[in-house]
Short mmCIF file of C-alpha atoms in Angstrom, two decimals:
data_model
loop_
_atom_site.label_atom_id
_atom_site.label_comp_id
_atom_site.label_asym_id
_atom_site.label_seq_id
_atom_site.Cartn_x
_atom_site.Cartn_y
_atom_site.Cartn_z
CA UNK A 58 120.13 88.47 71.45
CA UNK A 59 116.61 89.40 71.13
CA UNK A 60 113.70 88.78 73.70
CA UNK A 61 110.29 89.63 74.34
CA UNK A 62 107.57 89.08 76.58
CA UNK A 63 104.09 87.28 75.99
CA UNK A 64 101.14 86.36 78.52
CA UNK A 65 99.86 82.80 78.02
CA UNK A 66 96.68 82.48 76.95
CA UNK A 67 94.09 80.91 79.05
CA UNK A 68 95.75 80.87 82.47
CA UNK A 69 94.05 81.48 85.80
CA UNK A 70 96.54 84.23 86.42
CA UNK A 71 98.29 86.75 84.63
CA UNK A 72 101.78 85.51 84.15
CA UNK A 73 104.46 86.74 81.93
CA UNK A 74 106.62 84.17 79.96
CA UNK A 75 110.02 85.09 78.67
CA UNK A 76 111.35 84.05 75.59
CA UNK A 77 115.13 84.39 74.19
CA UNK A 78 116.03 84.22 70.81
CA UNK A 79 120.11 84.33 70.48
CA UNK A 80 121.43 85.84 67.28
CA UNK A 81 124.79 84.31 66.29
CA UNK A 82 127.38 86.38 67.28
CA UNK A 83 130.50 85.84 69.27
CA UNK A 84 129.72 85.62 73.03
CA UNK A 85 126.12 84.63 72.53
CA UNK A 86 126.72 82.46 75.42
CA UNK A 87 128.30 85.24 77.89
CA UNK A 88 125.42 87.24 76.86
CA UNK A 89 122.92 85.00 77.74
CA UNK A 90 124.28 83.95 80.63
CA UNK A 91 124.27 87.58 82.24
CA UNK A 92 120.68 88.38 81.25
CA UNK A 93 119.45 85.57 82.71
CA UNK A 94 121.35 86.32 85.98
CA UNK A 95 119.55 89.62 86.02
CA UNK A 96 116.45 88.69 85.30
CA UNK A 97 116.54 86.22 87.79
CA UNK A 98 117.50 89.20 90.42
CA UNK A 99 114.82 91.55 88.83
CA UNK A 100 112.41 88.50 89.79
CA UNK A 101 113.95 88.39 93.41
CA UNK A 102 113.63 92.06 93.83
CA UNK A 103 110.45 91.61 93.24
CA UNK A 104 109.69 89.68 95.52
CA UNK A 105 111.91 91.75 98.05
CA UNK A 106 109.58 94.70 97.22
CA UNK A 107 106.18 92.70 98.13
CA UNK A 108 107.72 90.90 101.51
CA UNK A 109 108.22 94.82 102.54
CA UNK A 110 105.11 96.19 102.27
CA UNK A 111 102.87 94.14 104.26
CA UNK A 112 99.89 92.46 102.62
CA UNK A 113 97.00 93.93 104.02
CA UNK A 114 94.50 91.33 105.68
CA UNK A 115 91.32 92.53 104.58
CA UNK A 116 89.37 91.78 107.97
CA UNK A 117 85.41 92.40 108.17
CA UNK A 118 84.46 95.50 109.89
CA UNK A 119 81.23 95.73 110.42
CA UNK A 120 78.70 98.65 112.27
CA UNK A 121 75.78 97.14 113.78
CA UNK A 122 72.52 98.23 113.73
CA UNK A 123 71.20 95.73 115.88
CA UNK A 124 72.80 93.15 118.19
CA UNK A 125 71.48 90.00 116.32
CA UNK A 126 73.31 87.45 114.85
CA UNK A 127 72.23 86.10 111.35
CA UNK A 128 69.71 83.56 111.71
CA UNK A 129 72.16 80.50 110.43
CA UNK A 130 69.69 77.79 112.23
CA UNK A 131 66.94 78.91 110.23
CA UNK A 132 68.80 79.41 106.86
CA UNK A 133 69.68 75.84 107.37
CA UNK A 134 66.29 74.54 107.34
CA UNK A 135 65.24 76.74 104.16
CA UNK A 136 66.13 76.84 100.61
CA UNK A 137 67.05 80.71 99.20
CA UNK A 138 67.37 82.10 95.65
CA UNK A 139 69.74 84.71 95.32
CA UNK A 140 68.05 87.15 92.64
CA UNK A 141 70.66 90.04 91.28
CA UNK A 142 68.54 93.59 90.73
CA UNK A 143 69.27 95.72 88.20
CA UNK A 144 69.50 99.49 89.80
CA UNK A 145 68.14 101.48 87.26
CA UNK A 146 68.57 105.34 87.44
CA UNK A 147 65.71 107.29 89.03
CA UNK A 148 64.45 104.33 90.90
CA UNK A 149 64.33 103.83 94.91
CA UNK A 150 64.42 101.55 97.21
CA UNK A 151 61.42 100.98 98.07
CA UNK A 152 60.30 100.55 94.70
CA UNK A 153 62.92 97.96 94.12
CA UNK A 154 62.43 96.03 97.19
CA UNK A 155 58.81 96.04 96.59
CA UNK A 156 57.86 92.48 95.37
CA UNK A 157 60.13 90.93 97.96
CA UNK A 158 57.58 92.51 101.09
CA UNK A 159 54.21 92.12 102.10
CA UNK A 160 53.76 96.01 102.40
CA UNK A 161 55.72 99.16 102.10
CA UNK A 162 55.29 99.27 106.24
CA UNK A 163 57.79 96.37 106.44
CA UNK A 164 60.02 97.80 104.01
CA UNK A 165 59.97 101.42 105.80
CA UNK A 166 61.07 99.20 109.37
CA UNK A 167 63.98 97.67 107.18
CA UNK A 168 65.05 101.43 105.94
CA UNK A 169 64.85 102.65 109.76
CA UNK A 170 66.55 99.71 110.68
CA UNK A 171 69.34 99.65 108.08
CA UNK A 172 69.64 103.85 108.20
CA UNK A 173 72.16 104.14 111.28
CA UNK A 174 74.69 102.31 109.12
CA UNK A 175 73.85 103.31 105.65
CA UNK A 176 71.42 105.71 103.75
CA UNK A 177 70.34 103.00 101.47
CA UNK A 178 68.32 106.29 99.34
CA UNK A 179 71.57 106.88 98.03
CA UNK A 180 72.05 103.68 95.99
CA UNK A 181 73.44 104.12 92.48
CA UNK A 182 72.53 102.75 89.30
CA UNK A 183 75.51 100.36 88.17
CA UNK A 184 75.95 98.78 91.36
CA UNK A 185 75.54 95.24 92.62
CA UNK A 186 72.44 94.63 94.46
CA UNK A 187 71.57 91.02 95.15
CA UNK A 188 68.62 90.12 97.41
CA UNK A 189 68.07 86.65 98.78
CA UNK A 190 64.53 85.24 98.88
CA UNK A 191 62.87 82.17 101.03
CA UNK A 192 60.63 79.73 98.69
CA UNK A 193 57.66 82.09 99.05
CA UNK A 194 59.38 84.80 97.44
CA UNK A 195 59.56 86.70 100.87
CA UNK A 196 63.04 88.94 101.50
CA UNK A 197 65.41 87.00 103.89
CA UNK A 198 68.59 89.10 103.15
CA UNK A 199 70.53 91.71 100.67
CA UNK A 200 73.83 92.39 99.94
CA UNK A 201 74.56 95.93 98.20
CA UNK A 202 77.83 96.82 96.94
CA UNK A 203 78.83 100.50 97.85
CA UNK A 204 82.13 100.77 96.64
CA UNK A 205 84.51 98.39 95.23
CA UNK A 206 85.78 98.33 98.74
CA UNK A 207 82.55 98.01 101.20
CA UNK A 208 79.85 95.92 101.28
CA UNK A 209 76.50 96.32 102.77
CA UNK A 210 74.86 93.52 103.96
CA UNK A 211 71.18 92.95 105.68
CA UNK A 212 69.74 89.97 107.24
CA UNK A 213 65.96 89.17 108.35
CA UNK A 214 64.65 87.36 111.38
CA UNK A 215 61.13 87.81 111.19
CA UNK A 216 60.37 91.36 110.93
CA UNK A 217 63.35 92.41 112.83
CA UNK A 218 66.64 93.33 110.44
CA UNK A 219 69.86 93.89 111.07
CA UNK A 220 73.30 95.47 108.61
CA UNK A 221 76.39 95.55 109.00
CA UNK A 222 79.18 97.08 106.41
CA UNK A 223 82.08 94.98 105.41
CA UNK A 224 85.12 95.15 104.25
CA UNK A 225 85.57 93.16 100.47
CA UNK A 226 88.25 90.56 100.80
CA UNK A 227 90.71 90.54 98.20
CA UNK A 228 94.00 89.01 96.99
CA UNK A 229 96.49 91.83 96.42
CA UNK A 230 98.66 90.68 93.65
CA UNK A 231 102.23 92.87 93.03
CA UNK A 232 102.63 94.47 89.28
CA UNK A 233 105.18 96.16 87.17
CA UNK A 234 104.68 97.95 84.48
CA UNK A 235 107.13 100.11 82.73
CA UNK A 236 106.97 101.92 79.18
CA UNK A 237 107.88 104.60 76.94
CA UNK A 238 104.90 107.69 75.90
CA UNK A 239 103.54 107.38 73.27
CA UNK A 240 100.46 109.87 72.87
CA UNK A 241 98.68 110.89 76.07
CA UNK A 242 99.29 108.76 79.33
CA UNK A 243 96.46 107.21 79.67
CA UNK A 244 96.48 106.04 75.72
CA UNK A 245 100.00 104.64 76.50
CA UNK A 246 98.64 102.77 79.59
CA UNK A 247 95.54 101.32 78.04
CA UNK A 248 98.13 100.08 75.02
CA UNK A 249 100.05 98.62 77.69
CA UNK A 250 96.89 96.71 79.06
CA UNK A 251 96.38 98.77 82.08
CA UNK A 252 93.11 100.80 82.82
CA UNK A 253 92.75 105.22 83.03
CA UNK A 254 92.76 104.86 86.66
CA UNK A 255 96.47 103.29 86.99
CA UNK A 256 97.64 106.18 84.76
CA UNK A 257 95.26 109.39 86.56
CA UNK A 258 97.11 107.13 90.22
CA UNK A 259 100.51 107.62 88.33
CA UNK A 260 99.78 111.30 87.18
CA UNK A 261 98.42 112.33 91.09
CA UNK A 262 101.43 111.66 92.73
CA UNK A 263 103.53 113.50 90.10
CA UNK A 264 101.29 116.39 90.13
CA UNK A 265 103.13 118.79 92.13
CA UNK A 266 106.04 118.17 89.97
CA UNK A 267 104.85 117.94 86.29
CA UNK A 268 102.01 119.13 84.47
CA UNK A 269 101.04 116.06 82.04
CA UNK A 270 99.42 118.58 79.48
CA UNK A 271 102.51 120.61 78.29
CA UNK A 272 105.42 118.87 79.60
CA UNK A 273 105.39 115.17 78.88
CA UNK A 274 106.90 114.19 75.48
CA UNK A 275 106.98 110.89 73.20
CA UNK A 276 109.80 109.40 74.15
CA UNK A 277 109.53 109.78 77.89
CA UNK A 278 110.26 106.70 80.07
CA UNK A 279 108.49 105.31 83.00
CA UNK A 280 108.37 102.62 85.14
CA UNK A 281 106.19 101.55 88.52
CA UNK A 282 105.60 98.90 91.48
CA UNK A 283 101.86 99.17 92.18
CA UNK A 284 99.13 96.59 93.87
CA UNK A 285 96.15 95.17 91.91
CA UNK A 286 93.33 93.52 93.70
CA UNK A 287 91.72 90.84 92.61
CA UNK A 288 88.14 89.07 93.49
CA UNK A 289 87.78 85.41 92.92
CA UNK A 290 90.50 85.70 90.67
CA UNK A 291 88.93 88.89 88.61
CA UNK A 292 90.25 92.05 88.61
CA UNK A 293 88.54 94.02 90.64
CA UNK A 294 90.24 97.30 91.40
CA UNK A 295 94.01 99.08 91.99
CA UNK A 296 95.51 99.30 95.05
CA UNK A 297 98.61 101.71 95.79
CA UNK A 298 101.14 102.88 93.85
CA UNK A 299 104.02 101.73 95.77
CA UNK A 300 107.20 103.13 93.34
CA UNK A 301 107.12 105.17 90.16
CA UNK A 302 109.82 106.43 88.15
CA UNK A 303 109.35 109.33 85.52
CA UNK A 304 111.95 110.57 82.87
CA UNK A 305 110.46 113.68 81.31
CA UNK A 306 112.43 115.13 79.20
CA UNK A 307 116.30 113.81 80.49
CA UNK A 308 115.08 114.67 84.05
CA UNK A 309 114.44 111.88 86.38
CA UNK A 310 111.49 112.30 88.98
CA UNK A 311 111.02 109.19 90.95
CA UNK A 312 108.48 108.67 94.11
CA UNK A 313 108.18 106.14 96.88
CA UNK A 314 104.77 105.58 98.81
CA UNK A 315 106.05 105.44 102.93
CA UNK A 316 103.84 105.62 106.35
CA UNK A 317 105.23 107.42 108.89
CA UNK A 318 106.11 105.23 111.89
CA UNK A 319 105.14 108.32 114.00
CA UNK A 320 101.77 109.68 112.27
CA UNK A 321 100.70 107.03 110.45
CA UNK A 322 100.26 109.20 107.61
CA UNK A 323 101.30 108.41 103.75
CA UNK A 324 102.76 110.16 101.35
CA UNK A 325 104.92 110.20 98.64
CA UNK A 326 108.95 111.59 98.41
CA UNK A 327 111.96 110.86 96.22
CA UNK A 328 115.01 108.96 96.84
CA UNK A 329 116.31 111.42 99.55
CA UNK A 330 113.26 111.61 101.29
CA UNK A 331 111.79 115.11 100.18
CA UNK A 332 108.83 115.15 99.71
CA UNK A 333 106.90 115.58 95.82
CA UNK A 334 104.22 118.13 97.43
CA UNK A 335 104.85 121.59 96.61
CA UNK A 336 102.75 124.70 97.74
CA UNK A 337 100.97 124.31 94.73
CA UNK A 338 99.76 121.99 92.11
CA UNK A 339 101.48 122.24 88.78
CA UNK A 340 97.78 122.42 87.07
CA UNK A 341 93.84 123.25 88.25
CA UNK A 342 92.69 120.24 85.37
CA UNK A 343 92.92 116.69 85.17
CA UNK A 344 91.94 116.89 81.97
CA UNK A 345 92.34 119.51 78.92
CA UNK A 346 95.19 121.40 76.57
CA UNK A 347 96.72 124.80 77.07
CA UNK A 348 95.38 127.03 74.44
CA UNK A 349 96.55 130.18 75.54
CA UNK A 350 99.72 131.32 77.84
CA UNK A 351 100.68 133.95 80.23
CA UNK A 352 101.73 137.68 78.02
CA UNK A 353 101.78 141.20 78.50
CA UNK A 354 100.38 141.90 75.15
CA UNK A 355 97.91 139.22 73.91
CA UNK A 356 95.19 139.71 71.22
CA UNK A 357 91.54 139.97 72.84
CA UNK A 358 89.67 137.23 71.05
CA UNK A 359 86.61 138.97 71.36
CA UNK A 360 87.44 142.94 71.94
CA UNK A 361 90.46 142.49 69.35
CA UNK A 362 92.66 144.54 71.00
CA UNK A 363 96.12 143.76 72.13
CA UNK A 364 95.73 143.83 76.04
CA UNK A 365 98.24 141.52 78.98
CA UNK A 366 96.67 137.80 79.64
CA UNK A 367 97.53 137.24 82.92
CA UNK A 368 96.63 133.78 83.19
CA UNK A 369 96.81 130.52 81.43
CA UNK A 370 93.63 129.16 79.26
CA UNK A 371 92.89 125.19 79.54
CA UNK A 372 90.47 123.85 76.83
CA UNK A 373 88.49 121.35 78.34
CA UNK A 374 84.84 119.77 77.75
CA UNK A 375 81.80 121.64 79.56
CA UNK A 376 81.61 120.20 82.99
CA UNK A 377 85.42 118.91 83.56
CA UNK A 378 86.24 119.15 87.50
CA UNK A 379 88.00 122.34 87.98
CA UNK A 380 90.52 121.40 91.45
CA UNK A 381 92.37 123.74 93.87
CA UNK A 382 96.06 123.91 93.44
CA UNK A 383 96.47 125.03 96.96
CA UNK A 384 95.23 124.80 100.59
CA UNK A 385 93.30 128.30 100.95
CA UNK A 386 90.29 130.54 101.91
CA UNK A 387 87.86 130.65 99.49
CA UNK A 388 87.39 134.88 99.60
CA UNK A 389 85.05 135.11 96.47
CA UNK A 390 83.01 132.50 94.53
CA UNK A 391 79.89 134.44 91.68
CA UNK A 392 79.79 136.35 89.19
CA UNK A 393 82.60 138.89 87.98
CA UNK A 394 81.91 140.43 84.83
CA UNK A 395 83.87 139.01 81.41
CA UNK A 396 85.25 136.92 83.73
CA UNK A 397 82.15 135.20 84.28
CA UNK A 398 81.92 132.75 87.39
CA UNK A 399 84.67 133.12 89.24
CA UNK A 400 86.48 131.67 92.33
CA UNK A 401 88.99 133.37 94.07
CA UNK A 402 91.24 131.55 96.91
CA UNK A 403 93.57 133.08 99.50
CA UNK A 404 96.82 131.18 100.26
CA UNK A 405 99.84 131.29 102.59
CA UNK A 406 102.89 133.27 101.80
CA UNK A 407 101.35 135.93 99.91
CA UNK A 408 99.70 133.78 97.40
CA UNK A 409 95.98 134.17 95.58
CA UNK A 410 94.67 132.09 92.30
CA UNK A 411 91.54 132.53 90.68
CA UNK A 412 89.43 130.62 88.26
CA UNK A 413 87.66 132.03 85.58
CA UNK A 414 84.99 131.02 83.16
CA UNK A 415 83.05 128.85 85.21
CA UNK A 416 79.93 126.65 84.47
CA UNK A 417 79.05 126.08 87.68
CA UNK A 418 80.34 126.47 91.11
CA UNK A 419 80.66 122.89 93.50
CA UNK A 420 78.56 122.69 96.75
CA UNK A 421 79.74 124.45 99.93
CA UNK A 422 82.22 126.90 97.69
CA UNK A 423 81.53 130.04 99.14
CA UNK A 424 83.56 132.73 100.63
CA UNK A 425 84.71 132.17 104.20
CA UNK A 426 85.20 127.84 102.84
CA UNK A 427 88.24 126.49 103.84
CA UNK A 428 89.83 124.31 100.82
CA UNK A 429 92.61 121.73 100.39
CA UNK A 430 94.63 121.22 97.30
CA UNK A 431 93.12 118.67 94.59
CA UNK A 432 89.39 119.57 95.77
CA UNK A 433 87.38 120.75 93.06
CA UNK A 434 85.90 123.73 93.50
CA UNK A 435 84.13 123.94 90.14
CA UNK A 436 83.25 122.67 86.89
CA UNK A 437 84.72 124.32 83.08
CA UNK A 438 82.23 126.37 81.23
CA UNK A 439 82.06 129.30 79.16
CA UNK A 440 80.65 131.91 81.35
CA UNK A 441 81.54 136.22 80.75
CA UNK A 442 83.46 136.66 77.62
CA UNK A 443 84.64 133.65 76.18
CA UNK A 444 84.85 131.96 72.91
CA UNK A 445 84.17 128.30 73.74
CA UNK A 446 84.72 126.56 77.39
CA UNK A 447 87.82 126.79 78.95
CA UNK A 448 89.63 127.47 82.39
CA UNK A 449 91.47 131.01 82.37
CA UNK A 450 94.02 130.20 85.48
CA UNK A 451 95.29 132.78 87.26
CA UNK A 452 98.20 133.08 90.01
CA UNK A 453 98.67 136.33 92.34
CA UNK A 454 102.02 136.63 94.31
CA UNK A 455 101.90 139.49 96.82
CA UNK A 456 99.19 141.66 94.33
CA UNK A 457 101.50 141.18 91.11
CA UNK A 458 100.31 138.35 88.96
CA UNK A 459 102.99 135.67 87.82
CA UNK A 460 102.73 133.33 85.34
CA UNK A 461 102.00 129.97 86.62
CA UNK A 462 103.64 127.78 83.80
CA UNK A 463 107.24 129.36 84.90
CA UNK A 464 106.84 130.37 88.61
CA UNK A 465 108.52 127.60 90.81
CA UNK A 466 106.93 126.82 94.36
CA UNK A 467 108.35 126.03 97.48
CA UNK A 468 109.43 122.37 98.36
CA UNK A 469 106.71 120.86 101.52
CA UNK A 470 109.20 119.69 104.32
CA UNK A 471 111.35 116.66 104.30
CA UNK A 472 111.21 113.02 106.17
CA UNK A 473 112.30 113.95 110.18
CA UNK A 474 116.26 112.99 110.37
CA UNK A 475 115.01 110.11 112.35
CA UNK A 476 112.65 108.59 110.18
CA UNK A 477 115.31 108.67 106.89
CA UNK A 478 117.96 105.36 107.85
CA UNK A 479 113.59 103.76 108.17
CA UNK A 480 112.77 104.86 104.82
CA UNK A 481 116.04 104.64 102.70
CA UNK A 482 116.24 100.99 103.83
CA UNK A 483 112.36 100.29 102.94
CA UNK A 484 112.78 102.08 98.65
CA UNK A 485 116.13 99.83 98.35
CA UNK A 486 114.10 96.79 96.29
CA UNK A 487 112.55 99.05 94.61
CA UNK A 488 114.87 101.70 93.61
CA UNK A 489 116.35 98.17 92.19
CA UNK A 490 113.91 97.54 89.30
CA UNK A 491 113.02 101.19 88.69
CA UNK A 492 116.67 101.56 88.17
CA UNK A 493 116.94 98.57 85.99
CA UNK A 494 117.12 99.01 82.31
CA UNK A 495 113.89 96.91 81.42
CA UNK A 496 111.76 99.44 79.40
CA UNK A 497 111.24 96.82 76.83
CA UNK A 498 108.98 94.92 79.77
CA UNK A 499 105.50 95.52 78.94
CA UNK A 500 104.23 93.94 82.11
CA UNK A 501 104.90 91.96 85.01
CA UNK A 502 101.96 90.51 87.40
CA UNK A 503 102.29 87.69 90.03
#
């Protein structure tokens, strides 16, 4: 029997349709019969999965600037047009809200107004800024989108103003997606219909246990539960990862997202409730290819001599986010000779790792800075003696260096005793359809 999956054209929603196509051979029927039954169960695991994790309602929270309500009386008596601005780079506020005032005084008393909620100076170009105008062309109200998360919104009553931020209401629909590699990641996810940010999500929470650069390989299988939110009835942005299964080469790595009923705090472990996070990052770049590894006797490429490398070299565009792979103490951050711009970071248990090369360093990266793991510290360049830009990664383990590709880190602690019966019983659905041998689904949404 052969079946695939296709999305219907023109639908309001993303559904999947499944068609069979039974080959004749004996037990067709047999055959049939227990696919169905299991996709009907894969369907009501599904659902299991989303009546688990609670739907968030997206209430309104707002921070007021002033105590006034929105003048709703007088917006009844008036006709608006809503006029959409385009933020163009370079410009400001004032000089967009310009034609909508009388004089820049009125505009300043909106900005002081508006200011103990948001800093509207830091709009960006890109983003959705709609202002609302009365028949003489005068401002009456704007609504400025800061993230895809939070609005702002500001209202006029006379020449008094009031803002409040709120949250964006969404419906959070439940998706499944599951594949086999083929390229990069993020190539196999956008084949598969799904955006970079789904796949950089998926590759986050695996971090600590695989470094997508060197060790994923065609072939590799994977499979996820994850929310997508959706604003009258677009997509507008991912929510959580809520399962994920890797197999990188024959070794399973799975993860499932749970809040702590005593912290409140989420994070990710496997099926036994350890937890993914190690002491350290398996890699400082999102981004970039490993063009040189750890030796004791490496050719110089520019003294051409043989001499130890005692780190590993990332190729990566100019300006690529260079991140902390642990929590540390930031004990040196300039210049260091053929090493160029370098930061240096002091860990527990003996540990140090530097980063070499540098273009730049980010703000507030100085010694004495306290840093957490994932924060970039810097951006690739191709300062001191280099050949093109790059990352030279170093790791330091009580003064010896060890090579970071091989060394293996220490485990973060388990889920309490007490909070395990909690969290085995929540990952049951879904350790269900990870488990379930689907990988010729492309996608699932409903």
């Amino acid at each position: 029997m052969r079946f695939r999956w296709a999305k219907r054209e023109n639908h309001p929603r993303p559904k999947v349709i499944l068609h069979f196509k039974p080959e004749p051979f004996s037990g067709t029927k047999k055959i049939i019969i227990i696919w169905s039954i299991l996709f009907l169960s894969l369907a009501a695991a599904l659902f299991w999965v989303g009546s688990r994790f609670h739907r968030r309602s997206l209430s309104v929270s707002s921070h007021q600037a002033s105590l006034r309500e929105p003048p709703a009386q007088a917006e009844a008596r008036s006709s608006f047009r809503e006029q959409p601005i385009n933020i163009q780079a370079g410009k400001t506020i004032t000089e967009l809200l310009g034609p909508y005032f009388a004089s820049p005084q009125i505009i300043q008393k909106l900005l002081t107004a508006v200011s103990p909620v948001y800093n509207l100076s830091r709009i960006k170009a890109g983003h959705s800024l709609v202002v609302k105008t009365q028949d003489n062309g005068e401002f009456q109200s704007l609504v400025y989108e800061i993230d895809p998360g939070h609005l702002l919104r500001v209202e006029r009553e006379a020449d008094n103003f009031t803002a409040s931020i709120e949250t964006i209401p969404y419906e959070t629909r439940l998706g499944y997606l599951a594949g086999e590699i083929e390229g990069s990641l993020v190539e196999t996810f956008n084949n598969l219909g799904e955006g970079d940010q789904l796949a950089l999500a998926l590759a986050e929470i695996f971090s600590w246990e695989i470094d997508f650069y060197i060790d994923l390989r065609p072939g590799d299988t994977f499979a996820l539960i994850f929310e997508k939110k959706f604003r009258q009835q677009q997509f507008a942005a991912y929510g959580d990862i809520l399962a994920a299964q890797i197999i990188n080469r024959g070794r399973k790595f799975a993860a499932f997202r749970f809040r702590s009923p005593s912290t409140g705090k989420i994070d990710y472990f496997d099926a036994e409730g350890n937890s993914l996070r190690k002491e350290f990052l398996r890699s400082p770049l999102k981004y970039g290819r490993i063009t040189s590894r750890f030796s004791f006797n490496r050719l110089h490429p520019i003294r051409k001599i043989y001499r130890p490398h005692y780190g590993v070299d990332y190729a990566a565009p100019i300006g690529t986010p260079v991140q902390a792979t642990a929590d540390g103490l930031v004990t040196f951050a300039g210049w260091n000779g053929g090493s160029g711009r370098m930061v240096r970071i002091r860990h527990n248990h003996g540990y140090e790792t530097l980063y070499l090369h540098l273009r730049e360093f980010s703000p507030g990266i100085n010694p004495g800075a306290r840093v957490e793991a994932g924060q970039v510290i810097g951006y690739v360049g191709s300062s001191g003696e280099s050949t093109g830009p790059h990352l030279d990664y170093r790791i330091l383990y009580r003064g010896r260096y060890i090579n970071p590709l091989a060394w293996r880190f220490e485990p973060a602690k388990p889920l309490p005793a007490e909070q395990q019966a909690i969290f085995k019983a929540e990952i049951k659905p879904s350790q269900l359809l990870l488990s379930s041998p689907l990988l010729v689904v492309q996608q699932l949404i409903f």
